Coordinates of C-alpha atoms and ligand atoms in Angstrom, one line a residue:
M1 CA 19.9 6.4 8.2
L2 CA 18.4 8.8 4.6
V3 CA 15.9 11.4 4.0
T4 CA 14.3 12.4 1.3
G5 CA 13.0 15.8 1.0
A6 CA 15.9 17.2 2.7
G7 CA 14.9 20.6 2.4
G8 CA 10.9 20.2 2.8
Q9 CA 9.5 20.7 6.2
L10 CA 8.9 17.4 7.8
G11 CA 12.6 16.2 6.1
H12 CA 13.5 19.7 8.4
A13 CA 11.9 18.8 11.0
L14 CA 13.7 14.8 10.9
L15 CA 17.1 15.9 10.4
E16 CA 17.3 17.5 13.9
A17 CA 15.1 15.0 15.4
F18 CA 18.0 12.2 13.9
P19 CA 21.6 14.3 13.6
S20 CA 23.5 11.3 11.9
A21 CA 20.8 10.9 9.5
R22 CA 22.1 12.1 6.1
G23 CA 19.2 14.8 4.0
L24 CA 18.7 14.4 1.1
T25 CA 17.8 17.0 -0.8
R26 CA 16.6 17.8 -4.7
A27 CA 19.5 19.0 -6.3
E28 CA 21.1 15.8 -4.8
W29 CA 18.7 13.5 -6.0
D30 CA 15.3 14.3 -8.0
V31 CA 13.3 12.0 -6.6
T32 CA 11.5 11.5 -10.1
Q33 CA 15.5 9.3 -11.3
P34 CA 16.9 6.4 -9.6
P35 CA 18.5 6.5 -6.6
P36 CA 22.8 8.1 -7.3
P37 CA 24.6 5.4 -8.3
G38 CA 26.4 3.9 -5.1
L39 CA 23.9 5.4 -2.9
A40 CA 23.4 3.0 0.5
A41 CA 21.2 3.2 3.5
D42 CA 19.6 0.9 6.2
L43 CA 16.7 2.3 6.1
V44 CA 14.8 5.4 3.8
L45 CA 12.7 7.9 5.8
H46 CA 11.3 8.8 2.3
T47 CA 9.5 12.5 2.7
A48 CA 10.5 14.6 -0.9
A49 CA 6.7 14.4 -2.1
W50 CA 4.7 16.9 -4.8
T51 CA 2.5 18.8 -2.0
D52 CA 0.7 21.2 -4.5
V53 CA -2.9 19.7 -4.5
D54 CA -4.6 22.7 -6.2
G55 CA -0.9 22.9 -8.7
A56 CA -1.7 18.6 -8.5
E57 CA -5.4 19.2 -10.1
D58 CA -3.1 21.2 -13.6
D59 CA -0.2 18.3 -14.0
P60 CA -1.7 14.9 -12.5
Q61 CA 1.7 13.3 -14.7
G62 CA 4.0 16.1 -13.0
A63 CA 2.5 15.2 -9.4
A64 CA 2.7 11.5 -10.4
A65 CA 6.1 11.1 -11.1
V66 CA 7.0 12.0 -7.8
N67 CA 4.8 11.0 -5.7
V68 CA 4.2 7.1 -6.9
G69 CA 7.5 7.0 -9.6
G70 CA 9.7 8.7 -6.9
V71 CA 8.8 6.8 -4.0
Q72 CA 8.8 3.7 -5.9
H73 CA 12.4 4.3 -6.6
A74 CA 13.2 5.2 -2.8
A75 CA 12.0 1.4 -2.5
S76 CA 14.9 0.3 -4.9
L77 CA 16.5 0.8 -2.6
G78 CA 16.0 -2.7 -1.0
V79 CA 15.4 -1.4 2.0
P80 CA 13.3 -0.6 5.5
L81 CA 11.1 2.8 3.6
V82 CA 9.6 4.8 5.5
V83 CA 6.4 7.0 3.6
W84 CA 3.9 9.6 4.2
S85 CA 0.9 9.6 2.9
T86 CA -2.5 11.8 3.7
D87 CA -6.1 12.0 4.3
Y88 CA -6.7 13.1 0.7
V89 CA -6.8 9.4 0.2
F90 CA -9.9 9.5 1.3
D91 CA -13.0 11.4 0.3
G92 CA -14.1 12.7 3.7
T93 CA -17.8 11.4 3.6
K94 CA -16.9 9.9 7.3
R95 CA -18.7 11.5 9.8
E96 CA -16.9 9.6 12.2
P97 CA -12.4 9.1 12.5
Y98 CA -10.6 7.1 9.5
V99 CA -9.4 3.4 10.3
E100 CA -6.8 1.7 8.7
S101 CA -8.8 -0.3 7.0
D102 CA -11.2 2.4 5.5
A103 CA -11.7 2.1 1.4
A104 CA -9.8 4.8 0.3
S105 CA -11.7 7.2 -2.3
P106 CA -10.0 9.7 -3.4
L107 CA -10.9 12.6 -5.3
G108 CA -8.4 14.9 -6.0
A109 CA -5.3 13.9 -8.7
Y110 CA -3.3 14.7 -4.8
G111 CA -4.5 11.8 -3.0
R112 CA -4.5 9.6 -6.4
T113 CA -1.2 9.8 -6.6
K114 CA -0.9 9.7 -3.1
L115 CA -2.7 6.4 -2.8
H116 CA -1.3 4.7 -5.9
G117 CA 2.2 5.9 -4.4
E118 CA 1.8 4.0 -0.8
A119 CA 1.0 0.9 -3.4
A120 CA 4.8 1.2 -4.6
A121 CA 6.3 2.0 -1.6
G122 CA 5.3 -2.5 -1.2
E123 CA 3.6 -4.6 1.9
T124 CA 7.3 -4.3 4.4
A125 CA 6.9 0.1 4.6
W126 CA 5.1 1.9 6.5
V127 CA 3.1 4.6 5.4
V128 CA 1.8 7.6 7.8
R129 CA -1.6 8.8 6.9
S130 CA -1.6 11.8 8.5
S131 CA -3.8 15.1 8.3
W132 CA -1.8 18.0 9.0
L133 CA 2.8 19.0 9.6
F134 CA 3.4 21.6 11.5
G135 CA 6.8 22.9 12.1
P136 CA 8.6 26.5 12.3
T137 CA 9.8 26.2 8.2
S138 CA 7.6 26.2 5.7
R139 CA 3.6 26.8 5.0
N140 CA 1.3 25.3 7.2
F141 CA -2.5 25.6 9.2
V142 CA -0.5 27.4 12.2
R143 CA 2.7 29.3 11.0
T144 CA -1.0 30.9 8.4
M145 CA -3.1 31.8 11.1
L146 CA -0.1 33.3 12.5
R147 CA 1.0 35.7 9.8
L148 CA -2.8 36.6 8.7
G149 CA -3.2 37.3 12.8
A150 CA -0.7 39.8 12.7
E151 CA -2.2 41.7 9.6
R152 CA -6.0 41.4 9.9
D153 CA -8.0 41.6 13.1
E154 CA -10.6 39.0 12.4
V155 CA -10.2 36.5 10.7
A156 CA -12.1 34.2 7.9
V157 CA -11.6 30.1 8.1
G158 CA -13.2 27.8 5.7
V159 CA -14.5 25.0 7.1
H160 CA -14.6 21.8 4.0
Q161 CA -17.7 20.1 4.3
P162 CA -18.6 17.2 1.5
Ligands
LIG1 N1 2.3 19.6 5.1 C1 0.9 18.9 5.4 O1 -0.3 19.2 5.7 C2 0.7 17.5 4.6 C3 -0.3 16.5 5.4 C4 -0.7 15.4 5.0 C5 1.0 14.6 4.8 N2 1.9 15.3 4.0 C6 3.1 14.5 3.5 O2 4.1 14.7 4.4 C7 5.2 14.5 3.5 C8 5.8 15.8 3.4 O3 5.5 17.0 4.2 P1 5.9 18.7 4.0 O4 5.3 19.0 4.1 O5 7.1 18.2 4.5 O6 5.9 18.4 2.4 P2 7.2 19.9 1.7 O7 7.2 21.0 2.7 O8 6.6 20.6 0.2 O9 8.8 19.6 2.0 C9 8.7 18.4 0.0 C10 9.6 18.1 -0.6 O10 9.8 17.2 -1.0 C11 10.8 17.8 -2.0 N3 11.2 17.8 -3.6 C12 9.9 17.6 -4.3 N4 9.8 16.8 -5.3 C13 10.8 16.4 -5.8 C14 11.4 15.4 -7.0 N5 11.2 15.4 -7.3 N6 13.2 15.6 -6.3 C15 13.5 15.2 -4.8 N7 12.5 16.4 -3.8 C16 11.6 17.6 -4.1 C17 10.5 19.6 -2.2 O11 11.7 20.3 -2.8 P3 11.4 21.9 -2.9 O12 11.7 22.3 -2.2 O13 12.9 21.4 -4.2 O14 10.0 21.3 -4.3 C18 10.1 19.7 -0.6 O15 11.9 20.1 0.1 C19 5.3 14.7 2.1 O16 4.4 13.1 1.6 C20 2.7 14.8 2.1 O17 2.8 14.2 1.2 C21 1.8 16.6 4.8

């Protein structure tokens, strides 16, 4: 089992859950490039991604190189593939929970790259559209709230209503 993005939040957690898996950091495989020669696996858990939502607006091509090109390269290994996508593929106007068959309509560059990345994964891949990830490492909502809660008496949290 191969885990890309081994230095990231999800990659780190997956490697803890599957200690026999082989993790690859960006230094070991920059996924904007084809897989290193001889790399083989029975299953790829592809967590490497451009996750800077605002940064994707500034550099949509850079984000696409990772989120679309990277998935293409992972799929080129020709083995079962799991990729992680996002609720940013939707525009957020639906007033009920989204289901798999709802039409995607991303509003920003990050969501567009993730949607194209889903397509690049191929029809046999598993695609997980998560809204949030929380873990003990990296930047996430829970860690941010814990940090702000330790610094301030009150924490104001904005809710985006499109
Ligand atoms: N975090 C969330 O709340 C959330 C919500 C929904 C979906 N997702 C999706 O879940 C997946 C995992 O997210 P995460 O929170 O684990 O992200 P993360 O902590 O930002 O980790 C992403 C990893 O990808 C690596 N990476 C970036 N560009 C790369 C490249 N060109 N080649 C190889 N590795 C590269 C990063 O390496 P560097 O550290 O060197 O940049 C980092 O280790 C992503 O597909 C993300 O879109 C996340």
